[in-house]
Amino acid sequence: MKISREEVEHVARLARLALEPTELDELTGQLDAILGYVDKLNELDTEDVEPTAHAVPMENAFREDQVQASIGIERALQNAPSTAGSCYQVPKVIE
Amino acid sequence: MDSRYEVVIGLEVHVQLTTKSKIFCGCSTAFGQAPNSQTCPVCLGLPGALPVLNRQVVEDAIKTGLATNCRIAPRSIFARKNYFYPDLPKGYQISQFELPICEHGWLEIETEEHGQKKVGITRIHMEEDAGKLLHADGNSSSVDLNRACTPLLEVVSEPDMRSADEAIAYLKQLHPIVVYLGVCDGNLEEGSFRCDANVSVRPWGQQEFGTRAEVKNLNSFRFIKQAIEYEVERQIEVIDDGGRVVQETRLFDADSGVTRSMRGKEEAHDYRYFPDPDLVPLVVSDAWVERVRGTLPELPAAKRQRYQGELGLAAYDAGVISAERPVAEYFEALVALHNHPKTCANWVMGELLRALNENGIGIADCPVTPKLLAGVLQRIEDNTISGKIAKTVFEEIWQTGKTADQVIEEKGLKQMTDTGAIEVIVAEVIAANPGQVAEYQAGKEKLMGFFVGQVMKASKGKANPGLVNQLLKKKLSE
């Protein structure tokens, strides 16, 4: 196995995914197959190939430091389930 | 400090850049606006919105890297740092992980205890800030995303510091540099220059580092020192009690002066970085680096050396004047008009900074310009006024904005250099104080100060002190 059920559980928790035991089993199998395929790719000799960070052969896409209009508080908040003043309201965060 | 243990400190400093717009979108970075008024689909993390890198952020990163002796990477990439928190709308922060823009730098620090040493800078990378969580009221918290996507540089030091004093010395090197460069306003209270300290202790002689705690929420140099010292004591106590230091994030509480564990964020240390597919690689040519190098101002350390070497200032004075760019620029403008650097330094550090502090204003808004102050210093130099009267003239210029010559003329402050006139006063003072004269002549030479004071008082401070001394000596020995 390339990945354990515990590892899948851990990654799911980090991603805030609540998985049923049957889903865990199913996903562990699928992820194992994906990692197996990556292993297959590892058989290629990539000694002289630079690691790819981006699929498109492009570099340096910039914008100049100029302020553009924001969308406004009303539009910014229009999809929020809950607001307080001009803020998004969320369950209490305890530090 | 406990002599059985060595303290090891590394610092992470978040430098908020002074760009007008955010790092990946055109929203304004202005401080103190209505919550969420400076947001757009990019900084709100709405689906499908794409970030585009602000060129100025790259310029600022290169500047800071060069000023801290870093190597500028010809190619660097952005990465996603994944974690969930209500102030992070995308569920990841765009940062740099592998291939940051600057690496392998250093700063030289000096402390009384350990002298000079180099502190390594591991890396400097660009990243976006998170939003702000506002005070929780009842069962909810409020989120303001104006700050989300504000550009930051994170400057990561090597674990090279061995005391709280060294940590402060390092920060006091770095802080003026970013302010001089103009990349940061340097305001600690508003969070423009934030510091996290990684602190650990180990028995002397041990090679490997002890387990470290990361202390956050340090927004003044004093708190940083307090927090580090507290944390060192706490860790030594844990070890002495037979316990083990836990790797964790701790929050400094300025009111009680202690650090507290921030549970709940521990799991979040598994960030699963990967290259951000929304941003293409950044390539910085040698030509670009050299062009930026050409724009670097003279930095505080170089100024300090020049002030000592070329201008002959004392080390302390050179340090004070070079610490802040506006003060250094004022001083240099003053010296250009009145080429007596030591006198200029004394006035800038004395009267000028005192008056600025008293009135609570910055040197940029100082009503006494270098030109007006130079006018005062010239009148001391040519004996028109004494140093004491000059302070009165300075006050008057501060209030009215008039020139030194106008003030001296209008208030009749011109120094008495007429020997005859001073002789008259000297004679009066001698006649009025026969007892003291007798004592002086019997050998109590300390009384000279008394006579000078009397003459100065009678002349309303206008008599030339040198002449007064000379004439008094002559008269009293007759």
Coordinates of C-alpha atoms in Angstrom, one line a residue:
Chain A
M1 CA 0.0 0.0 0.0
K2 CA 1.2 3.5 -0.9
I3 CA -1.0 5.2 1.7
S4 CA -2.5 4.0 4.9
R5 CA -6.1 4.4 6.0
E6 CA -4.8 6.5 9.0
E7 CA -3.0 8.9 6.6
V8 CA -6.2 9.3 4.6
E9 CA -8.1 10.0 7.8
H10 CA -5.4 12.6 8.8
V11 CA -5.5 14.4 5.5
A12 CA -9.3 14.4 5.5
R13 CA -9.3 16.0 8.9
L14 CA -6.9 18.7 7.7
A15 CA -9.3 19.3 4.8
R16 CA -12.2 19.4 7.2
L17 CA -13.9 16.4 5.4
A18 CA -16.1 14.2 7.5
L19 CA -15.8 10.8 6.0
E20 CA -17.9 7.6 6.8
P21 CA -15.8 4.5 7.4
T22 CA -16.9 3.0 4.0
E23 CA -15.9 6.3 2.3
L24 CA -12.5 6.1 4.0
D25 CA -12.0 2.6 2.7
E26 CA -13.0 3.6 -0.8
L27 CA -10.8 6.7 -0.9
T28 CA -7.8 4.9 0.5
G29 CA -8.1 2.5 -2.4
Q30 CA -8.5 5.2 -5.0
L31 CA -5.6 7.3 -3.6
D32 CA -3.4 4.2 -3.5
A33 CA -4.1 3.7 -7.2
I34 CA -3.2 7.3 -8.0
L35 CA 0.1 7.1 -6.0
G36 CA 0.8 3.8 -7.8
Y37 CA 0.5 5.7 -11.1
V38 CA 2.8 8.4 -9.9
D39 CA 5.3 5.6 -9.0
K40 CA 5.0 4.4 -12.6
L41 CA 6.0 7.9 -13.8
N42 CA 8.9 7.8 -11.4
E43 CA 10.4 5.1 -13.6
L44 CA 11.2 7.8 -16.2
D45 CA 14.7 9.3 -16.0
T46 CA 14.2 12.9 -15.1
E47 CA 17.7 13.6 -14.0
D48 CA 18.2 16.6 -16.4
V49 CA 14.7 17.9 -16.2
E50 CA 14.1 21.0 -14.0
P51 CA 11.2 20.6 -11.6
T52 CA 8.1 22.1 -13.2
A53 CA 6.2 24.7 -11.1
H54 CA 3.7 25.6 -13.7
A55 CA 2.1 23.8 -16.7
V56 CA 2.2 26.9 -19.0
P57 CA 5.7 28.0 -20.2
M58 CA 5.3 31.5 -19.0
E59 CA 6.9 33.8 -16.5
N60 CA 6.6 37.2 -14.9
A61 CA 2.9 38.2 -15.1
F62 CA 2.8 41.5 -13.3
R63 CA 0.4 44.3 -12.5
E64 CA 1.6 47.8 -11.7
D65 CA 1.0 49.2 -8.2
Q66 CA -2.2 51.1 -8.9
V67 CA -5.3 51.2 -6.8
Q68 CA -8.4 50.0 -8.6
A69 CA -12.0 50.3 -7.3
S70 CA -13.1 47.7 -4.8
I71 CA -16.5 46.1 -5.3
G72 CA -18.2 47.8 -2.3
I73 CA -19.3 46.5 1.1
E74 CA -22.8 45.5 -0.1
R75 CA -21.6 43.3 -2.9
A76 CA -18.7 41.9 -0.8
L77 CA -21.2 40.8 1.9
Q78 CA -24.1 39.7 -0.4
N79 CA -23.3 36.0 -0.1
A80 CA -22.6 36.0 3.6
P81 CA -24.9 33.8 5.7
S82 CA -24.5 36.2 8.6
T83 CA -23.2 39.8 8.9
A84 CA -22.6 42.2 11.8
G85 CA -22.2 45.9 10.7
S86 CA -20.1 45.7 7.6
C87 CA -18.3 42.6 8.8
Y88 CA -18.8 38.9 8.1
Q89 CA -20.1 37.2 11.2
V90 CA -18.6 33.8 12.1
P91 CA -18.9 31.4 15.1
K92 CA -16.8 32.7 18.0
V93 CA -13.1 32.1 17.4
I94 CA -11.3 31.2 20.6
E95 CA -7.5 31.7 20.7
Chain B
M1 CA 20.1 34.3 33.2
D2 CA 20.8 30.7 34.3
S3 CA 24.4 29.9 33.7
R4 CA 23.8 26.2 33.1
Y5 CA 21.9 26.8 29.9
E6 CA 22.6 28.5 26.6
V7 CA 19.7 30.4 25.0
V8 CA 19.0 30.0 21.3
I9 CA 16.8 32.5 19.4
G10 CA 15.7 32.8 15.8
L11 CA 13.4 35.6 14.7
E12 CA 10.7 35.8 12.0
V13 CA 9.8 39.3 11.2
H14 CA 6.8 40.2 9.1
V15 CA 7.4 43.5 7.3
Q16 CA 4.2 45.1 5.9
L17 CA 5.0 46.9 2.6
T18 CA 4.0 50.4 1.8
T19 CA 2.6 49.7 -1.6
K20 CA -0.6 51.5 -2.5
S21 CA -2.4 48.4 -3.7
K22 CA -2.5 44.8 -2.4
I23 CA -0.1 42.1 -3.5
F24 CA -2.4 40.2 -5.9
C25 CA -5.2 42.7 -6.6
G26 CA -5.9 46.4 -7.1
C27 CA -7.6 47.0 -3.8
S28 CA -6.2 49.8 -1.6
T29 CA -4.0 49.0 1.4
A30 CA -5.0 52.2 3.2
F31 CA -5.3 51.7 7.0
G32 CA -8.4 52.4 9.1
Q33 CA -11.2 52.2 6.5
A34 CA -14.7 50.8 7.0
P35 CA -14.5 46.9 7.3
N36 CA -14.6 45.1 4.0
S37 CA -14.7 48.3 2.0
Q38 CA -11.4 47.4 0.3
T39 CA -12.2 44.0 -1.0
C40 CA -12.7 42.3 -4.4
P41 CA -13.2 38.8 -5.7
V42 CA -9.5 38.1 -5.5
C43 CA -8.9 39.0 -1.9
L44 CA -12.3 37.6 -0.8
G45 CA -11.2 34.3 -2.3
L46 CA -14.3 34.0 -4.6
P47 CA -14.2 31.1 -7.0
G48 CA -12.6 31.7 -10.3
A49 CA -10.8 34.9 -9.3
L50 CA -7.1 35.0 -10.3
P51 CA -4.3 36.7 -8.5
V52 CA -1.8 38.9 -10.4
L53 CA 1.5 39.9 -8.8
N54 CA 2.2 43.5 -7.9
R55 CA 5.5 44.4 -9.5
Q56 CA 6.4 46.9 -6.7
V57 CA 6.3 44.0 -4.2
V58 CA 9.1 42.3 -6.1
E59 CA 11.1 45.5 -6.3
D60 CA 10.7 46.0 -2.5
A61 CA 11.7 42.4 -1.9
I62 CA 14.9 42.8 -4.0
K63 CA 15.7 46.1 -2.2
T64 CA 15.4 44.5 1.2
G65 CA 17.3 41.4 0.1
L66 CA 20.2 43.5 -1.2
A67 CA 20.2 45.7 1.9
T68 CA 20.5 42.6 4.1
N69 CA 23.3 40.9 2.0
C70 CA 21.1 38.3 0.5
R71 CA 21.5 36.4 -2.7
I72 CA 18.5 37.3 -5.0
A73 CA 17.1 34.2 -6.6
P74 CA 17.1 34.3 -10.4
R75 CA 13.9 32.2 -10.3
S76 CA 11.4 31.9 -7.5
I77 CA 7.9 30.5 -7.2
F78 CA 4.8 31.1 -5.1
A79 CA 3.3 28.3 -3.0
R80 CA 0.0 27.7 -1.2
K81 CA 0.2 27.3 2.6
N82 CA -3.0 25.4 3.5
Y83 CA -4.9 25.9 6.7
F84 CA -8.4 26.9 7.8
Y85 CA -9.0 30.0 9.8
P86 CA -11.9 32.5 9.5
D87 CA -9.5 35.3 8.6
L88 CA -8.2 33.4 5.6
P89 CA -10.9 33.3 2.9
K90 CA -9.3 31.0 0.4
G91 CA -8.3 28.3 2.9
Y92 CA -4.7 28.9 1.9
Q93 CA -2.2 31.7 2.1
I94 CA -0.2 32.5 -1.0
S95 CA 3.4 32.5 0.2
Q96 CA 6.8 31.2 -0.9
F97 CA 8.2 27.9 0.3
E98 CA 10.8 26.3 -1.9
L99 CA 12.6 28.9 -4.0
P100 CA 12.0 32.1 -2.0
I101 CA 13.2 35.4 -3.6
C102 CA 16.1 36.1 -1.2
E103 CA 18.4 33.7 0.7
H104 CA 21.7 33.6 2.6
G105 CA 21.9 37.1 4.0
W106 CA 23.3 38.5 7.2
L107 CA 23.2 41.6 9.4
E108 CA 26.0 42.7 11.8
I109 CA 24.9 43.4 15.3
E110 CA 26.7 44.7 18.4
T111 CA 25.9 44.2 22.1
E112 CA 27.7 45.2 25.2
E113 CA 27.8 41.6 26.4
H114 CA 29.0 39.8 23.2
G115 CA 30.5 42.6 21.0
Q116 CA 30.1 42.4 17.3
K117 CA 28.8 39.4 15.4
K118 CA 26.9 38.4 12.3
V119 CA 23.4 37.1 12.4
G120 CA 22.5 35.0 9.4
I121 CA 19.3 35.6 7.4
T122 CA 18.0 32.3 6.1
R123 CA 15.5 33.7 3.7
I124 CA 13.1 36.5 2.8
H125 CA 9.9 35.7 1.0
M126 CA 6.9 37.5 -0.2
E127 CA 3.4 36.6 1.0
E128 CA -0.1 37.9 1.5
D129 CA -1.4 38.9 4.9
A130 CA -4.6 37.5 6.4
G131 CA -7.7 39.5 7.3
K132 CA -8.5 40.7 10.8
L133 CA -10.7 39.1 13.4
L134 CA -12.5 41.6 15.5
H135 CA -13.4 41.3 19.2
A136 CA -15.7 38.5 19.9
D137 CA -19.0 39.6 21.4
G138 CA -21.2 36.8 22.8
N139 CA -21.2 33.8 20.5
S140 CA -19.7 35.3 17.3
S141 CA -16.6 36.9 15.9
S142 CA -16.5 39.5 13.1
V143 CA -14.2 39.3 10.1
D144 CA -12.8 42.3 8.2
L145 CA -11.0 41.3 5.1
N146 CA -9.5 44.8 4.2
R147 CA -6.1 43.6 5.3
A148 CA -6.4 40.3 3.5
C149 CA -3.9 40.2 0.6
T150 CA -1.8 43.1 1.9
P151 CA 1.8 42.5 0.9
L152 CA 4.3 41.2 3.5
L153 CA 7.9 40.2 3.4
E154 CA 8.8 37.6 6.0
V155 CA 12.4 37.9 7.1
V156 CA 13.6 34.7 8.7
S157 CA 16.8 34.7 10.7
E158 CA 19.1 31.8 11.5
P159 CA 18.9 30.7 15.1
D160 CA 22.1 32.8 15.7
M161 CA 21.1 34.9 18.7
R162 CA 22.1 33.9 22.2
S163 CA 20.3 36.4 24.4
A164 CA 17.3 38.7 24.4
D165 CA 19.7 41.7 24.0
E166 CA 21.1 40.2 20.8
A167 CA 17.6 39.6 19.5
I168 CA 16.8 43.3 20.1
A169 CA 20.1 44.4 18.6
Y170 CA 19.2 42.4 15.4
L171 CA 15.7 44.0 15.2
K172 CA 17.2 47.4 15.7
Q173 CA 19.4 46.8 12.7
L174 CA 16.6 45.4 10.5
H175 CA 13.9 48.0 11.5
P176 CA 15.8 51.2 10.3
I177 CA 16.9 49.4 7.1
V178 CA 13.3 48.7 5.9
V179 CA 12.3 52.2 6.9
Y180 CA 15.3 53.8 5.1
L181 CA 14.4 51.7 2.0
G182 CA 10.9 53.1 2.2
V183 CA 9.5 49.6 1.9
C184 CA 7.8 49.7 5.4
D185 CA 6.5 52.5 7.6
G186 CA 8.0 50.7 10.6
N187 CA 5.0 51.2 12.8
L188 CA 5.2 48.5 15.5
E189 CA 1.9 49.3 17.2
E190 CA -0.1 49.2 14.0
G191 CA 1.5 45.9 13.1
S192 CA 3.6 47.1 10.1
F193 CA 6.7 45.4 11.7
R194 CA 5.7 42.2 13.6
C195 CA 8.0 39.8 15.2
D196 CA 7.7 36.1 16.2
A197 CA 10.5 34.6 18.3
N198 CA 11.6 31.0 18.2
V199 CA 13.1 30.4 21.6
S200 CA 14.9 27.3 23.0
V201 CA 17.5 26.5 25.7
R202 CA 20.1 23.8 25.8
P203 CA 22.8 22.8 28.3
W204 CA 26.2 24.4 27.5
G205 CA 28.2 22.4 25.1
Q206 CA 25.3 20.4 23.7
Q207 CA 25.4 20.5 19.9
E208 CA 21.7 19.9 19.0
F209 CA 19.1 22.6 19.7
G210 CA 16.5 22.2 22.4
T211 CA 12.9 22.0 21.5
R212 CA 11.7 25.5 20.6
A213 CA 8.5 27.4 21.4
E214 CA 7.3 30.1 19.0
V215 CA 6.2 33.3 20.7
K216 CA 3.8 35.5 18.9
N217 CA 2.1 38.8 19.4
L218 CA 5.2 40.9 20.0
N219 CA 4.5 44.5 19.0
S220 CA 7.2 46.5 20.8
F221 CA 10.9 46.0 21.4
R222 CA 10.3 46.1 25.1
F223 CA 7.7 43.3 24.9
I224 CA 10.0 41.2 22.7
K225 CA 12.7 41.4 25.4
Q226 CA 10.2 40.6 28.2
A227 CA 8.7 37.7 26.3
I228 CA 12.0 36.1 25.4
E229 CA 13.3 36.5 29.0
Y230 CA 10.1 35.0 30.4
E231 CA 10.1 32.2 27.9
V232 CA 13.7 31.3 28.7
E233 CA 13.0 31.1 32.4
R234 CA 9.8 29.1 31.8
Q235 CA 11.7 26.5 29.7
I236 CA 14.5 26.1 32.2
E237 CA 11.9 25.6 35.0
V238 CA 10.2 22.9 32.9
I239 CA 13.5 21.1 32.4
D240 CA 14.6 21.5 36.0
D241 CA 11.2 20.0 37.1
G242 CA 12.1 16.9 35.0
G243 CA 9.7 17.9 32.3
R244 CA 10.1 18.4 28.5
V245 CA 9.6 21.5 26.5
V246 CA 6.8 21.0 24.0
Q247 CA 7.0 22.5 20.5
E248 CA 4.1 24.9 20.4
T249 CA 3.0 28.4 19.6
R250 CA 2.7 30.7 22.6
L251 CA 1.0 34.1 22.8
F252 CA 2.7 36.9 24.8
D253 CA 0.3 38.7 27.2
A254 CA 1.6 42.2 27.6
D255 CA -0.6 42.9 30.6
S256 CA 0.7 40.1 32.8
G257 CA 4.1 39.7 31.1
V258 CA 3.8 36.0 30.5
T259 CA 3.5 33.7 27.5
R260 CA 0.5 31.3 27.2
S261 CA 0.1 28.2 25.1
M262 CA -2.1 28.7 22.0
R263 CA -3.7 25.3 21.9
G264 CA -5.9 24.5 18.9
K265 CA -3.4 25.9 16.4
E266 CA -1.0 23.0 16.8
E267 CA -2.6 20.7 14.2
A268 CA -2.4 23.6 11.7
H269 CA 1.3 23.1 11.4
D270 CA 0.7 20.5 8.7
Y271 CA 0.5 23.1 5.9
R272 CA 0.8 20.8 2.8
Y273 CA 2.6 23.5 0.7
F274 CA 2.5 23.1 -3.1
P275 CA 3.3 25.4 -6.0
D276 CA 0.4 27.8 -6.7
P277 CA -0.9 27.0 -10.2
D278 CA -2.5 30.4 -10.4
L279 CA 0.8 32.2 -10.4
V280 CA 3.6 31.8 -13.0
P281 CA 7.3 31.6 -11.9
L282 CA 9.1 34.8 -11.1
V283 CA 12.3 35.4 -13.0
V284 CA 14.6 38.2 -11.8
S285 CA 17.4 39.1 -14.2
D286 CA 20.8 40.4 -13.2
A287 CA 19.9 43.6 -14.9
W288 CA 16.9 44.0 -12.7
V289 CA 18.9 43.4 -9.6
E290 CA 21.6 45.8 -10.6
R291 CA 19.0 48.5 -11.5
V292 CA 17.5 48.1 -8.0
R293 CA 21.0 48.2 -6.4
G294 CA 21.5 51.5 -8.1
T295 CA 18.5 53.0 -6.3
L296 CA 19.5 51.9 -2.8
P297 CA 19.9 54.8 -0.4
E298 CA 22.9 55.0 1.9
L299 CA 21.9 52.7 4.8
P300 CA 22.1 53.5 8.5
A301 CA 25.2 51.4 9.2
A302 CA 27.1 53.1 6.4
K303 CA 25.9 56.5 7.5
R304 CA 27.0 55.8 11.1
Q305 CA 30.5 54.9 9.9
R306 CA 30.7 58.0 7.7
Y307 CA 29.5 60.3 10.5
Q308 CA 32.3 59.0 12.7
G309 CA 35.0 58.8 10.1
E310 CA 34.4 61.8 7.9
L311 CA 32.5 64.1 10.2
G312 CA 34.2 63.2 13.4
L313 CA 31.1 62.5 15.5
A314 CA 31.2 60.4 18.6
A315 CA 30.0 56.8 18.1
Y316 CA 26.9 57.4 20.2
D317 CA 25.9 60.6 18.4
A318 CA 26.5 59.0 15.0
G319 CA 24.2 56.1 16.1
V320 CA 21.4 58.4 17.3
I321 CA 21.4 60.6 14.2
S322 CA 21.6 57.8 11.7
A323 CA 18.9 55.7 13.3
E324 CA 16.1 57.5 11.6
R325 CA 16.3 58.6 8.0
P326 CA 14.4 61.9 8.4
V327 CA 16.7 62.9 11.3
A328 CA 19.8 61.9 9.3
E329 CA 18.5 63.9 6.3
Y330 CA 17.8 66.9 8.5
F331 CA 21.3 66.7 9.9
E332 CA 22.9 66.4 6.5
A333 CA 21.0 69.4 5.2
L334 CA 22.1 71.3 8.2
V335 CA 25.8 70.4 7.8
A336 CA 25.6 71.4 4.2
L337 CA 24.6 74.9 5.3
H338 CA 26.8 75.1 8.4
N339 CA 30.0 73.0 8.1
H340 CA 30.5 72.3 11.8
P341 CA 29.3 68.7 12.1
K342 CA 29.7 68.4 15.9
T343 CA 27.8 71.6 16.7
C344 CA 25.1 70.6 14.2
A345 CA 24.9 67.1 15.9
N346 CA 24.7 68.7 19.4
W347 CA 21.8 70.9 18.3
V348 CA 19.9 68.2 16.4
M349 CA 20.2 65.8 19.4
G350 CA 19.7 68.5 22.0
E351 CA 17.3 71.4 21.3
L352 CA 15.7 70.0 18.2
L353 CA 14.8 66.5 19.3
R354 CA 13.8 67.8 22.7
A355 CA 11.4 70.4 21.2
L356 CA 10.0 67.8 18.7
N357 CA 9.4 65.4 21.6
E358 CA 7.8 68.0 23.8
N359 CA 5.5 69.1 21.0
G360 CA 4.9 65.5 19.9
I361 CA 5.7 66.1 16.2
G362 CA 7.9 64.4 13.7
I363 CA 11.0 66.1 12.2
A364 CA 9.3 66.3 8.8
D365 CA 6.8 68.8 10.3
C366 CA 9.5 70.7 12.3
P367 CA 8.8 74.5 12.0
V368 CA 12.6 75.2 12.3
T369 CA 14.0 74.1 9.0
P370 CA 17.7 73.3 8.5
K371 CA 18.1 76.7 6.9
L372 CA 16.6 78.5 9.9
L373 CA 18.7 76.5 12.4
A374 CA 21.8 77.1 10.3
G375 CA 21.1 80.8 10.7
V376 CA 21.2 80.5 14.5
L377 CA 24.4 78.4 14.4
Q378 CA 26.1 81.0 12.2
R379 CA 25.3 83.8 14.7
I380 CA 26.8 81.7 17.5
E381 CA 29.9 81.1 15.3
D382 CA 30.4 84.8 14.6
N383 CA 29.9 85.8 18.2
T384 CA 26.7 87.7 17.5
I385 CA 24.9 85.7 20.2
S386 CA 26.0 83.3 23.0
G387 CA 25.0 79.6 23.0
K388 CA 22.6 80.4 25.8
I389 CA 20.8 83.2 24.0
A390 CA 20.7 81.0 20.9
K391 CA 18.3 78.7 22.8
T392 CA 16.0 81.7 23.3
V393 CA 16.3 82.5 19.6
F394 CA 15.6 78.9 18.7
E395 CA 12.4 79.0 20.8
E396 CA 11.3 82.2 19.1
I397 CA 11.9 80.8 15.6
W398 CA 9.9 77.7 16.6
Q399 CA 7.0 80.0 17.6
T400 CA 7.1 82.5 14.8
G401 CA 9.0 81.0 11.8
K402 CA 11.2 84.2 11.6
T403 CA 14.9 84.0 10.8
A404 CA 17.6 84.2 13.5
D405 CA 18.6 87.7 12.3
Q406 CA 15.1 89.0 12.5
V407 CA 14.6 87.6 16.0
I408 CA 18.0 88.9 17.2
E409 CA 17.2 92.3 15.8
E410 CA 13.7 92.6 17.1
K411 CA 14.4 91.3 20.6
G412 CA 17.7 93.1 20.9
L413 CA 19.6 89.9 21.7
K414 CA 22.8 90.9 20.0
Q415 CA 25.8 90.0 22.2
M416 CA 27.6 92.7 24.0
T417 CA 31.1 92.7 22.6
D418 CA 31.8 96.3 23.5
T419 CA 34.6 96.0 26.1
G420 CA 33.7 99.4 27.6
A421 CA 30.1 98.5 28.3
I422 CA 31.0 95.2 29.9
E423 CA 33.7 96.9 32.0
V424 CA 31.0 99.1 33.4
I425 CA 29.0 96.1 34.5
V426 CA 32.0 94.3 35.8
A427 CA 32.9 97.3 37.9
E428 CA 29.3 97.5 39.3
V429 CA 29.3 93.8 40.2
I430 CA 32.7 94.1 42.0
A431 CA 31.5 97.2 43.9
A432 CA 28.3 95.5 45.0
N433 CA 30.0 92.4 46.3
P434 CA 32.9 93.4 48.5
G435 CA 32.7 90.3 50.7
Q436 CA 33.0 87.9 47.8
V437 CA 35.8 90.0 46.3
A438 CA 37.8 89.7 49.5
E439 CA 37.3 85.9 49.6
Y440 CA 38.3 85.5 46.0
Q441 CA 41.4 87.5 46.5
A442 CA 42.2 85.4 49.5
G443 CA 42.3 82.4 47.2
K444 CA 38.7 81.1 46.8
E445 CA 38.9 81.0 43.0
K446 CA 35.7 79.0 42.7
L447 CA 33.9 82.4 43.2
M448 CA 34.8 83.3 39.6
G449 CA 31.6 81.4 38.6
F450 CA 29.6 83.6 40.9
F451 CA 31.0 86.8 39.4
V452 CA 30.4 85.6 35.8
G453 CA 26.8 84.7 36.7
Q454 CA 26.2 88.2 38.2
V455 CA 27.6 90.0 35.1
M456 CA 25.7 87.8 32.7
K457 CA 22.5 88.4 34.8
A458 CA 23.1 92.2 34.8
S459 CA 23.6 92.1 31.0
K460 CA 20.5 90.0 30.5
G461 CA 22.6 87.2 29.1
K462 CA 23.9 89.3 26.3
A463 CA 27.5 89.9 27.4
N464 CA 30.1 87.8 25.6
P465 CA 31.1 85.1 28.2
G466 CA 34.7 85.0 27.0
L467 CA 35.1 88.7 27.4
V468 CA 33.4 88.7 30.8
N469 CA 35.8 86.1 32.1
Q470 CA 38.8 88.0 30.7
L471 CA 37.7 91.4 32.2
L472 CA 36.7 89.9 35.5
K473 CA 40.1 88.2 35.9
K474 CA 41.8 91.4 35.1
K475 CA 39.8 93.6 37.5
L476 CA 39.9 91.1 40.4
S477 CA 43.6 90.8 40.2
E478 CA 44.1 94.5 40.3

